[in-house]
Coordinates of C-alpha atoms and ligand atoms in Angstrom, one line a residue:
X243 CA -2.4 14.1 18.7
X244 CA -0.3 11.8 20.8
X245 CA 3.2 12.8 21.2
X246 CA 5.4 10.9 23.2
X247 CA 7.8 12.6 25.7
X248 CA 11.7 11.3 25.0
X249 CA 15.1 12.7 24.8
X250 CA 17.8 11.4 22.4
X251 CA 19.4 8.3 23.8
X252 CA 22.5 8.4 25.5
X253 CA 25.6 8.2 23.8
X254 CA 26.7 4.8 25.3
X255 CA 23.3 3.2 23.9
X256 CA 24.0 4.3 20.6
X257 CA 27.5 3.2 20.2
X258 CA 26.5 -0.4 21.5
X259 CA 24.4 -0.2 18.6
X260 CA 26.8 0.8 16.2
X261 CA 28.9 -2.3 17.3
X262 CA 26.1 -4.4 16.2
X263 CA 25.8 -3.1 12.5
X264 CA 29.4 -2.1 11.9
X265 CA 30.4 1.1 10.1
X266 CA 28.2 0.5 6.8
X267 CA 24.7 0.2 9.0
X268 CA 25.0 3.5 10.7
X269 CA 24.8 7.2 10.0
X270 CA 24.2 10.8 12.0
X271 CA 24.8 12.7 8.6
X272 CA 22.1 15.4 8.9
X273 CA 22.8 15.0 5.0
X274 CA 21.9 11.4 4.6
X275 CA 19.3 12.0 7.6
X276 CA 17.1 14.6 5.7
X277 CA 15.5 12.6 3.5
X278 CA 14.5 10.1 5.9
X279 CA 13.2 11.9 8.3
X280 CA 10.6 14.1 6.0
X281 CA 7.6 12.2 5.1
X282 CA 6.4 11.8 2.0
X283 CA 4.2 15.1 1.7
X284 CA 6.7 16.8 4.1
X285 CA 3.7 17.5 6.2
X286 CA 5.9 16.3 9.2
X287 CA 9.7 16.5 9.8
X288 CA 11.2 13.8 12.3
X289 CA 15.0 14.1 14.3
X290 CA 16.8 11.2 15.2
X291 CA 19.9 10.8 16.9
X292 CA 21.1 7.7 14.7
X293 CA 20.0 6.1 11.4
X294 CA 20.5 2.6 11.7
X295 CA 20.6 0.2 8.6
X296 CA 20.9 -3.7 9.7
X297 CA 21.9 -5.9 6.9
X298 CA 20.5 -9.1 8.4
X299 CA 17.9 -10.8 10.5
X300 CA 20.0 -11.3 13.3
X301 CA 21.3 -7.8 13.5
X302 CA 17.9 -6.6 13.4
X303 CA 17.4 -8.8 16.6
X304 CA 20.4 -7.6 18.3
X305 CA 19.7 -3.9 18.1
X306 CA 16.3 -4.5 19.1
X307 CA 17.4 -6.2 21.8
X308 CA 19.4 -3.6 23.3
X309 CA 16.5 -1.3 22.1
X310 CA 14.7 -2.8 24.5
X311 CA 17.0 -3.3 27.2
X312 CA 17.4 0.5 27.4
X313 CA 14.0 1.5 26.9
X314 CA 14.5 3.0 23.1
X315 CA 12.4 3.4 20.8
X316 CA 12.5 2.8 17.5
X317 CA 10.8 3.9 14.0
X318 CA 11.1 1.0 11.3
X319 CA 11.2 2.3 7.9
X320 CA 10.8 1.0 4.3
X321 CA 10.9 3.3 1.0
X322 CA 9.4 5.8 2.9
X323 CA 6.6 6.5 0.8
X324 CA 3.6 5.8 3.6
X325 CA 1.1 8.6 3.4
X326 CA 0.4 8.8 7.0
X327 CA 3.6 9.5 8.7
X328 CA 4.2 6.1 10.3
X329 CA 7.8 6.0 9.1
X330 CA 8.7 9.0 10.5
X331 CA 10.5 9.4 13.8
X332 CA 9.1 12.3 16.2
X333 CA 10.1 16.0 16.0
X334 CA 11.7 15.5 20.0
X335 CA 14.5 13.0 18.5
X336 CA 14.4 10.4 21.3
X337 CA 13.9 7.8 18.4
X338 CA 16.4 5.3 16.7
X339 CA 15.1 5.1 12.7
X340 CA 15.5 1.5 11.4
X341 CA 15.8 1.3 8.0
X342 CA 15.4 -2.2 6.4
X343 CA 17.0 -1.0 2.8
X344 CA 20.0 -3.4 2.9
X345 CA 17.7 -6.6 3.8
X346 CA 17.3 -6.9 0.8
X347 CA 18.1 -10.6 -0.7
X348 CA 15.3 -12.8 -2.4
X349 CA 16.1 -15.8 -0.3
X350 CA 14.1 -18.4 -2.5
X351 CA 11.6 -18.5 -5.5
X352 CA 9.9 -21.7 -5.8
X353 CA 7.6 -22.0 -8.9
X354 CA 5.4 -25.0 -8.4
X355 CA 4.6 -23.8 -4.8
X356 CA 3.5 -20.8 -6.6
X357 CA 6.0 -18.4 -3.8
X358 CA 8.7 -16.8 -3.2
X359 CA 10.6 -15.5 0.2
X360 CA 12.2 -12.1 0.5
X361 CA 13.8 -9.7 2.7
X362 CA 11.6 -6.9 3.9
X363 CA 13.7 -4.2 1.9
X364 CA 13.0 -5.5 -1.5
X365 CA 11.3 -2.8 -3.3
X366 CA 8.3 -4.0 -4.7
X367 CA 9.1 -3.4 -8.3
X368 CA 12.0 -5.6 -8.0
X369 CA 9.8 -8.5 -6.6
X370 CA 7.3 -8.3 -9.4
X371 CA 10.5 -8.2 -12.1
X372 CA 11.7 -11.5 -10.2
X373 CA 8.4 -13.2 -10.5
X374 CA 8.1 -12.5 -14.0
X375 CA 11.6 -13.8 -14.7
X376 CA 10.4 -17.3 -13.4
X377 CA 7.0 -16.8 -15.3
X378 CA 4.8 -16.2 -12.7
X379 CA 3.0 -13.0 -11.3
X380 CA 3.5 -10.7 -7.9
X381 CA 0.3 -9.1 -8.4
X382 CA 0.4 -6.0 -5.5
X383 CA 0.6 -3.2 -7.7
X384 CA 0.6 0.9 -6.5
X385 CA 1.7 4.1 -8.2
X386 CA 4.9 3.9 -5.4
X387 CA 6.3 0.4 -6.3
X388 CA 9.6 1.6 -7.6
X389 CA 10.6 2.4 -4.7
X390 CA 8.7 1.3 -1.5
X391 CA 9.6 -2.0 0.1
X392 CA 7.8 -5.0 0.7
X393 CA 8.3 -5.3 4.1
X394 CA 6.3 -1.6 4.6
X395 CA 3.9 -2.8 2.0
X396 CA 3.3 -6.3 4.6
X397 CA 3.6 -3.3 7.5
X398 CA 0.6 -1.2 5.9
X399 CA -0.9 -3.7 4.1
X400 CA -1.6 -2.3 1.2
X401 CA -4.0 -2.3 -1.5
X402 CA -3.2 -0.7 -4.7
X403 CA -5.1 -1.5 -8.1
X404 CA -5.5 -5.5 -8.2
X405 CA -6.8 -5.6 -5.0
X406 CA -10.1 -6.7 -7.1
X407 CA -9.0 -9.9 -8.4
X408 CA -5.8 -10.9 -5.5
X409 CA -6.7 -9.1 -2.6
X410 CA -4.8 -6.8 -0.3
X411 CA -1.3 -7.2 0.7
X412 CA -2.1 -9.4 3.5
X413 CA -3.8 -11.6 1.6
X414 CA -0.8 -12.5 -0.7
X415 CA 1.5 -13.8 2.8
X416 CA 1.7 -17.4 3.7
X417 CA 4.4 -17.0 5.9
X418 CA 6.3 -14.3 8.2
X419 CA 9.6 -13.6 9.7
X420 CA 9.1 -10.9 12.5
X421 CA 11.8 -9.4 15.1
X422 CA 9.5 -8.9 18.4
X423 CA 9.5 -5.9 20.2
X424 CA 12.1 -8.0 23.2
X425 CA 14.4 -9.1 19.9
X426 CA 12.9 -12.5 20.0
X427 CA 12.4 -13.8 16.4
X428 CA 9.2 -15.1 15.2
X429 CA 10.2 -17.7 12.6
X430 CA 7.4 -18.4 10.7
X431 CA 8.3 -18.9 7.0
X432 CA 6.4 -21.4 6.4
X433 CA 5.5 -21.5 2.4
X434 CA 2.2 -23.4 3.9
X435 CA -1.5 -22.9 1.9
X436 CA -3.2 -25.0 4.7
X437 CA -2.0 -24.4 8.1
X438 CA -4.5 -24.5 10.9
X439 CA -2.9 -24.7 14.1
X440 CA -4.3 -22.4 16.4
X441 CA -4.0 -18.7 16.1
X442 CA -3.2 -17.3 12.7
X443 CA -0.1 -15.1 14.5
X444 CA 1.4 -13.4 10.8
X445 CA -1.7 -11.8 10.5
X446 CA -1.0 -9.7 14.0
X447 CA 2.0 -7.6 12.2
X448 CA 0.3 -7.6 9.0
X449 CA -1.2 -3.9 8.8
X450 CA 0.4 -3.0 12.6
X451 CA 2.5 -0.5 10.8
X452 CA 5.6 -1.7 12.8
X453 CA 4.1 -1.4 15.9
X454 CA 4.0 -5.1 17.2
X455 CA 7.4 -5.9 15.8
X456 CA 9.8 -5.3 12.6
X457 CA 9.1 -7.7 9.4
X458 CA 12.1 -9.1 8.3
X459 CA 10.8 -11.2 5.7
X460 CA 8.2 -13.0 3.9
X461 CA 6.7 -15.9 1.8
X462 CA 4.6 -14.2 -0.4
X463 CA 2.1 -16.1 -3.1
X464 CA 2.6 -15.8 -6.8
X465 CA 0.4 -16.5 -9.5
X466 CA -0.1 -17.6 -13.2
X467 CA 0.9 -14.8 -15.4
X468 CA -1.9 -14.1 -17.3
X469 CA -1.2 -14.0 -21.4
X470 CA -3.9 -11.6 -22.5
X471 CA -4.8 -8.1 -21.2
X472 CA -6.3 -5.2 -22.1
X473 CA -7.2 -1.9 -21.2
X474 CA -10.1 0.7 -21.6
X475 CA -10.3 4.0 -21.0
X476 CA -13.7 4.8 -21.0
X477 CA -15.9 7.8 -19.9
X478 CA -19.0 6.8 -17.9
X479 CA -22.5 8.9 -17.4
X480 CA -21.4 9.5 -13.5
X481 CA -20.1 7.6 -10.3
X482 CA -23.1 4.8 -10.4
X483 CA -22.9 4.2 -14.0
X484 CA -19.2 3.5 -13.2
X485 CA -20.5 0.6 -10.4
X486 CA -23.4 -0.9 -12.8
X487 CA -20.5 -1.0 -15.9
X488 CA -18.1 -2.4 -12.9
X489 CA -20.9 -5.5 -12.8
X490 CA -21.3 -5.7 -16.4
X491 CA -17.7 -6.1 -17.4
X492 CA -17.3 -8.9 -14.6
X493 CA -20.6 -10.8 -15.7
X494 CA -19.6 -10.2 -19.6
X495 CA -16.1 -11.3 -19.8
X496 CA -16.1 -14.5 -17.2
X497 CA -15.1 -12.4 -14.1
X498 CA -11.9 -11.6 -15.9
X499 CA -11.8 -7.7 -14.4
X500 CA -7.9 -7.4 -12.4
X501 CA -8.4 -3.0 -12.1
X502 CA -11.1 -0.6 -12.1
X503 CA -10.3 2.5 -11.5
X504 CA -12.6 5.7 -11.5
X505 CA -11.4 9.1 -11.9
X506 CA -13.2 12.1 -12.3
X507 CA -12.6 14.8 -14.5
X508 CA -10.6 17.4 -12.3
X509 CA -7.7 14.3 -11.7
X510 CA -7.6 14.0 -15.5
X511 CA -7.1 17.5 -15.7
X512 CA -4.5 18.0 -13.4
X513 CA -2.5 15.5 -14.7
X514 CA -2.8 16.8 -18.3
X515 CA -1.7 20.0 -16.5
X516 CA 1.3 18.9 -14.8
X517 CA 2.9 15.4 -15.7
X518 CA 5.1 16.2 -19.0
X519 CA 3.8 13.9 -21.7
X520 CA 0.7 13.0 -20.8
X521 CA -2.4 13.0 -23.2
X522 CA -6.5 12.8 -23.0
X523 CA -7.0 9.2 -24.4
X524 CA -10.5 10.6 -25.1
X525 CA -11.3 14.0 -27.7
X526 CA -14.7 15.0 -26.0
X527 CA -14.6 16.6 -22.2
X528 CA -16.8 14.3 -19.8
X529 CA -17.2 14.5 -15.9
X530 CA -16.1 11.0 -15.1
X531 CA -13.6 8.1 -16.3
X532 CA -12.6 4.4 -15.9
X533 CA -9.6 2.5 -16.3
X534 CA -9.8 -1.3 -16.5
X535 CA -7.5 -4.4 -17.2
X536 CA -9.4 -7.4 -18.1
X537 CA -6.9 -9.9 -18.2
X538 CA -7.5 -14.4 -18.6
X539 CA -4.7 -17.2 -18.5
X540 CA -5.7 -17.7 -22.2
X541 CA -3.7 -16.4 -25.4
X542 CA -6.8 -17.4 -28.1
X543 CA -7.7 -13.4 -28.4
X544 CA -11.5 -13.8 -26.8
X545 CA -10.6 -11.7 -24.3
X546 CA -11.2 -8.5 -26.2
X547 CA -13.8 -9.4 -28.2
X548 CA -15.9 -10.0 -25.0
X549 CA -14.5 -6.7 -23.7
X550 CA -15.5 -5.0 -26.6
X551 CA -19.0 -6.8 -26.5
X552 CA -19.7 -5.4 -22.9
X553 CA -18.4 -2.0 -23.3
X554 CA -21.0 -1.7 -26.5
X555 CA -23.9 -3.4 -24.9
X556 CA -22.8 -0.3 -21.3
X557 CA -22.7 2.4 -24.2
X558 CA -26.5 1.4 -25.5
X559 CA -27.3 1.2 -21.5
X560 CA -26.1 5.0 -21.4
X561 CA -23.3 4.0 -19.0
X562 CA -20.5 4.3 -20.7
X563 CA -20.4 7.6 -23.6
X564 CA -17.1 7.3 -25.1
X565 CA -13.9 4.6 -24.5
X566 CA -10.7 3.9 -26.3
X567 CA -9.6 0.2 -25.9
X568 CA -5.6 0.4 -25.8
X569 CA -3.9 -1.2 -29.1
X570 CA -0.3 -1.8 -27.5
X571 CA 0.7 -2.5 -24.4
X572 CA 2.2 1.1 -25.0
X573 CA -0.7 3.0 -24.9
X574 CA -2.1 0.7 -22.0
X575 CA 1.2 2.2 -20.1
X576 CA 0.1 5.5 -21.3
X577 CA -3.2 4.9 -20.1
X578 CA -2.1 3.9 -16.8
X579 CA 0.7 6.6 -16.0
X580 CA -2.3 9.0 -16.5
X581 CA -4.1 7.5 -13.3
X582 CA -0.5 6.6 -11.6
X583 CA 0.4 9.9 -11.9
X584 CA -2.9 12.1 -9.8
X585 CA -1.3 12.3 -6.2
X586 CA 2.0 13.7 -8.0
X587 CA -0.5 16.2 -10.0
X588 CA -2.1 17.3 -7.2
X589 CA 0.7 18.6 -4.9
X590 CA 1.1 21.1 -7.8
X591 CA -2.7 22.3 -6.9
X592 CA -1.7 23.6 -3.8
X593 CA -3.2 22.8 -0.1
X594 CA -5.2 19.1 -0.1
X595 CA -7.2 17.2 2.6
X596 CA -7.0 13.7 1.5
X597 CA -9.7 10.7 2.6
X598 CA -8.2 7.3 1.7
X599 CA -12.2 6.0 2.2
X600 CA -14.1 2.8 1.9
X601 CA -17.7 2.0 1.8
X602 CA -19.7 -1.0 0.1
X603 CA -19.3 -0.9 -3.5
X604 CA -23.0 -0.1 -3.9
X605 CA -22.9 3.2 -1.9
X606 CA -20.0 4.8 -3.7
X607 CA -21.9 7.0 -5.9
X608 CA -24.1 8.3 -3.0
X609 CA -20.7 8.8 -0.9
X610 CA -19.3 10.9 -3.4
X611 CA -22.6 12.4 -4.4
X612 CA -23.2 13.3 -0.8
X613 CA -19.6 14.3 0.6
X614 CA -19.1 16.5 -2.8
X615 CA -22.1 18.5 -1.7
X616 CA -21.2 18.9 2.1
X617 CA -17.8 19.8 1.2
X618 CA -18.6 22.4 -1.3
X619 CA -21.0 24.3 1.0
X620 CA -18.9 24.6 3.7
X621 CA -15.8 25.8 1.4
X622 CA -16.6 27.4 -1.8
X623 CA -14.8 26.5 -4.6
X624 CA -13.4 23.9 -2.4
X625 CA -12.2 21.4 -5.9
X626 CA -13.1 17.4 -4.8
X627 CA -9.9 15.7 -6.2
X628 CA -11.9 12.6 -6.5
X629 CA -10.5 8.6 -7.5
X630 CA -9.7 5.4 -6.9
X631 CA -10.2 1.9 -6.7
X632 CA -14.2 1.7 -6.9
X633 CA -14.4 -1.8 -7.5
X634 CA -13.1 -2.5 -4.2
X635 CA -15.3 0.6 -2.6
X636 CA -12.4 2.8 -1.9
X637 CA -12.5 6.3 -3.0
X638 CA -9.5 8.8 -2.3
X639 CA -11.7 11.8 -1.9
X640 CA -8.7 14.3 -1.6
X641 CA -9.6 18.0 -1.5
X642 CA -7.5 20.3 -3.3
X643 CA -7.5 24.3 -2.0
X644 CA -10.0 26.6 -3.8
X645 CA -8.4 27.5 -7.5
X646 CA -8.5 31.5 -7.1
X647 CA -6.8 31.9 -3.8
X648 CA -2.9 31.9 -3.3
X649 CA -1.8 28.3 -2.8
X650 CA 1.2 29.5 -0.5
X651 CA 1.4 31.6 2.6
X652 CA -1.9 32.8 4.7
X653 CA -4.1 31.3 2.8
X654 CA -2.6 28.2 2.5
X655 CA -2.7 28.1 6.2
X656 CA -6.0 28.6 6.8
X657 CA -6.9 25.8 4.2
X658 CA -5.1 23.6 5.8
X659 CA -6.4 24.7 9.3
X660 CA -9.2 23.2 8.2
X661 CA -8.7 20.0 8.1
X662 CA -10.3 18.6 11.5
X663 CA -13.7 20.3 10.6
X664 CA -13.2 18.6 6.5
X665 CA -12.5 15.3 8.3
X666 CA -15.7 15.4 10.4
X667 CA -17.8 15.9 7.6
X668 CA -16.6 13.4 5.4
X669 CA -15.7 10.8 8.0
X670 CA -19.3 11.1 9.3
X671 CA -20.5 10.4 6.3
X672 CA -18.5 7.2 5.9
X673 CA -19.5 6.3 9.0
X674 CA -22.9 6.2 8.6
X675 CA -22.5 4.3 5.4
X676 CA -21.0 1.9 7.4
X677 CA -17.4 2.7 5.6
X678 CA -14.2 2.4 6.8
X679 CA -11.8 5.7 7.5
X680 CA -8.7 4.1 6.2
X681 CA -9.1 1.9 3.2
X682 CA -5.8 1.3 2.8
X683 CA -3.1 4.1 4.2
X684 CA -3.5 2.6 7.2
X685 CA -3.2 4.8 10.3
X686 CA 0.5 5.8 11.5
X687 CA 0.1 9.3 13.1
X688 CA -2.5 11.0 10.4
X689 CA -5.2 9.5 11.5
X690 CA -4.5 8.3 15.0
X691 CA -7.1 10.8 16.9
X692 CA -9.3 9.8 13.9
X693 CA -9.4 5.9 14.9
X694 CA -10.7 6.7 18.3
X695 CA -13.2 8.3 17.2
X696 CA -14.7 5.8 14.7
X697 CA -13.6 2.4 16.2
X698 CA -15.7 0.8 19.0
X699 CA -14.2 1.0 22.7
X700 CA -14.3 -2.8 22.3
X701 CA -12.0 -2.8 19.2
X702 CA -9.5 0.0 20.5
X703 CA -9.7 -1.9 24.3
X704 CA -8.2 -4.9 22.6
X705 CA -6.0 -3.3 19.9
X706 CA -4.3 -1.8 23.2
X707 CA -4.3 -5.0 25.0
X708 CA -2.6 -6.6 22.0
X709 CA 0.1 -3.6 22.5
X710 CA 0.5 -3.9 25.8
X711 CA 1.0 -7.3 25.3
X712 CA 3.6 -7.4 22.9
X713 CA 5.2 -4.6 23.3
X714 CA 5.4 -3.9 27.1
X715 CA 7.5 -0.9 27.0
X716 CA 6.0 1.0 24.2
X717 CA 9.5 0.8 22.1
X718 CA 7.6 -0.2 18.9
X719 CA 7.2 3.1 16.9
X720 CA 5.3 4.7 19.8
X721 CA 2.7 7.1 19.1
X722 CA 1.4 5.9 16.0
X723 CA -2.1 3.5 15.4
X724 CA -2.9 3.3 19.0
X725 CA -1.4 3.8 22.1
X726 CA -1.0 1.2 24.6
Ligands
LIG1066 P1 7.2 3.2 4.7 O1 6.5 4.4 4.3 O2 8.6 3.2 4.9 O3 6.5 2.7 6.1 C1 5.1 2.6 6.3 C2 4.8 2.1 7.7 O4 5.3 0.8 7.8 C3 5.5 2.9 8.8 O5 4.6 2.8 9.9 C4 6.7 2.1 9.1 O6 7.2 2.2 10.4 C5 6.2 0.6 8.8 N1 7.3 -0.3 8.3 C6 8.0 -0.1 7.2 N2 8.8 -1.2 7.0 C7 8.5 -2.1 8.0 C8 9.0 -3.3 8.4 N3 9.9 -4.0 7.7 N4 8.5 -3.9 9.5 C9 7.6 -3.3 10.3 N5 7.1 -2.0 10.0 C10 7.6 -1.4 8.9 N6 -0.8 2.7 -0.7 C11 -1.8 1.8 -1.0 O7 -2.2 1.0 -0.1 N7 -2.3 1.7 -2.3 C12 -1.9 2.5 -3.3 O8 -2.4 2.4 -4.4 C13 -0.8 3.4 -3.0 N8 -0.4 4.2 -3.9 C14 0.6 5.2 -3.6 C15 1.0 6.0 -4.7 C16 2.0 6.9 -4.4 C17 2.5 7.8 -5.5 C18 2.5 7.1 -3.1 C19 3.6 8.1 -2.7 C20 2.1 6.2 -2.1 C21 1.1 5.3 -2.3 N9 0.6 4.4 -1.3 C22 -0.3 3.5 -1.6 C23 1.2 4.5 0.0 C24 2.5 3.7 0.2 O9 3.1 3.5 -1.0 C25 2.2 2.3 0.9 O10 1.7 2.5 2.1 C26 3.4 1.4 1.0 O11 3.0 0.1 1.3 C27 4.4 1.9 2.0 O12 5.6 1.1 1.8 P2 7.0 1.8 2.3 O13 8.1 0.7 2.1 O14 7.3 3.0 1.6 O15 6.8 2.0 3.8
LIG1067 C1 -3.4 5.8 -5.2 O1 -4.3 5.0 -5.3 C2 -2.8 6.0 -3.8 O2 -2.9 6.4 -6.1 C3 -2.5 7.4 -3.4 O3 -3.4 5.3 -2.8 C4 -3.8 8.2 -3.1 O4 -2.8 10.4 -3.3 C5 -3.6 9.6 -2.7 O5 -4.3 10.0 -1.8
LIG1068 ZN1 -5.0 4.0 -3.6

């Protein structure tokens, strides 16, 4: 693991700061610290000498401007709610944390250009409300959106559960405002669907995990708001009668498939066990589930009907063995907390190695087939925690502790001890499928040994020339993605 050698800055550095943000941007109150500084499965625990909250653009600038005139670095952070420790500062404290919550204005929504620009700390569940209100859609979508921000979501690029239909958060940004590592400021708001001149630059900071720069804001597309959806949850025969349904529904109901989401039966049963309120949408026990959304611009009610057509002629396939089509758009809530609601479920099952995953959509069922087996005879009892968003071949593949052993203490311990020797397996496995070891995370500090491993020398050569680059003194959340 890389660790960078720092102390906390001196005094005089931090004050100059201070001056730049006045005294509502600033805080050392170990109170208000604590939970920034924890990550979101408190797996690590960050110091910093001084919280820092900017409420513009230009003050951004200005403190990374004396940032890097004294050599400091600095962690940017959104809603904090990144699973692999990239918003948290290092346990040695020489790090100023930069939290973008007060950026937070929607600086312009412009319906017929189909956009709208906004401040990096916008949560995301604000931004989708906003789009609505001028009836359009902000279609990234994850079981965190009430509270992370977009400018994190931009920062990890995200995926979440539309990816099928609008791609990933990168794909959704026409135009970027980014504070360079030196404080310069990248202006490039440009609300633009055609824009070829030269090097596509937005796309460097997209998914650098604020490692080239901080995002400060964004032109983000919006869409038509579609006027009919519906939800199934359906049970399906096993992993590959999930895929072969996957191409049935999309052939069956004009391509109209936004989610499909696969879950096996452990999830559901943790989350029966531990979210209050929650309910099988199914009465028989089966091994394996799907969500889906169908949704279509049209209100003339054909949507269903061709949903229901498919979902019949999967059932006398032997794909599908049961589904409830939701009747409300309560029940498709209800449906849809279920699956929200697996990674708060499973912190409740004790120790868990997680694998945010991707392979081709057509070797998902042999992944999980094949790393369900490896895992199982190297840990007995070891419980594959198995999900995610299939139709775009990612599988979160987390690995809860055995079920009769003491989740705390010792054996917690020597689960978790594990994890290097788990990660080999299952990473090898992807790699030979010719998968991909972060889907979607991203990379932050989790998984920072992991990436030299599995990316080429070429790739990682120029990943660190593009650091080097940029970032000259290594002020730019050091320590996480790849080092210079
Ligand atoms: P943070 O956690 O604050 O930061 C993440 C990284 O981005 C850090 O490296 C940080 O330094 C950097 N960063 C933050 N803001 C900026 C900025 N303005 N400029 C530059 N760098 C910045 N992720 C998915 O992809 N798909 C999912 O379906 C999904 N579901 C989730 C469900 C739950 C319940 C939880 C807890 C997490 C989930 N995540 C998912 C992970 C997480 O929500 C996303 O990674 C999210 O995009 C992080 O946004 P954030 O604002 O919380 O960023
Ligand atoms: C999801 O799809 C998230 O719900 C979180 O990406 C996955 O808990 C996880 O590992
Ligand atoms: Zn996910």
């Amino acid at each position: 693991m890389a660790t960078v050698l720092h102390k906390p800055p001196p005094s005089a550095t931090l004050e100059r700061i201070q001056a730049i943000v006045g005294p509502k941007g600033w805080t050392t109150d170990p109170a208000i610290l604590a939970p920034h500084l924890l990550e979101e499965r408190g797996i690590y625990r960050g110091h910093t000498a001084l919280l820092v909250r900017p409420a513009s653009t230009a003050e951004v600038a200005a403190v990374v401007r004396i940032c890097a005139e004294t050599r400091t670095p600095v962690v940017p952070q959104g809603g904090n709610t990144g699973l692999m420790g990239g918003a948290t500062p290092f346990e040695h404290g020489g790090e100023i944390l930069l939290c973008l919550s007060r950026l937070n204005r929607l600086r312009a929504i412009d319906p017929l250009n189909y956009t709208m620009t906004a401040e990096a700390g916008c949560v995301l569940a604000g931004l989708q409300q906003a789009a609505e209100e001028a009836d359009r859609l902000f279609p990234l979508s994850l079981g965190a959106e009430g509270t992370c921000q977009i400018g994190g979501n931009l920062a990890t690029n995200a995926g979440g559960v539309q990816v099928l239909r609008y791609g990933m958060a990168r794909d959704l940004v026409l135009g970027l405002e980014v504070v360079l590592p030196d404080g310069n400021v990248l202006e490039g708001l440009r609300g633009l669907r055609k824009d070829n001149t030269g090097y596509d630059l937005k796309q460097l900071f997209l998914g650098a995990e604020g490692t080239l720069g901080i995002v400060t804001a964004a032109v983000l597309k919006l869409f038509p708001r579609p006027r009919e959806t519906e939800t199934a949850f359906v049970s399906v025969r096993d992993p590959g009668a999930a895929i072969k349904l996957l191409a049935q529904v999309r052939g069956g109901t004009g391509d109209a498939v936004t989610a499909f989401e696969l879950m096996s039966r452990t999830c559901l049963d943790m989350v029966l066990r531990h979210i209050p309120g929650t309910a099988d949408p199914l009465a028989g026990r089966h091994d394996w589930y799907v969500l889906l959304d169908v949704a279509s611009g049209d209100t003339g009610g054909g949507l269903r009907e061709a949903l229901e057509r498919s979902l019949v002629a999967a059932m006398e396939a032997g794909l599908v063995l049961d589904a409830a089509l939701a009747a409300s758009a309560q029940q498709s809530k209800a449906m849809w907390r279920i699956r929200d609601s697996i990674t708060e479920a499973q912190k409740s099952e004790g120790g868990s190695i997680k694998h945010d995953v991707s392979v081709p959509v057509s070797s998902v069922a042999d992944f999980i087939a094949e790393a369900s087996a490896a895992v199982a005879s190297t840990i007995p009892g070891i419980r594959p925690v198995t999900f995610g968003h299939v139709g775009d071949g990612n599988i979160h593949f987390n690995l809860s502790q055995p079920a009769d052993e003491p989740h705390t203490g010792a054996p917690l311990a020597a689960y978790l001890a594990r994890l290097e020797e788990i990660n080999r397996i299952v990473h090898d496995i992807v790699a030979r499928m010719q998968g991909s070891i972060s889907a979607e995370h991203g990379i932050g500090r989790r998984k920072f040994d992991e990436l030299l491993r599995y990316k080429s020398p070429v790739e990682i050569a120029l990943m660190r020339t593009l650091k080097r680059t940029l970032d000259p003194h290594n002020i730019m959340n050091p320590g996480k993605v790849v080092a210079p």
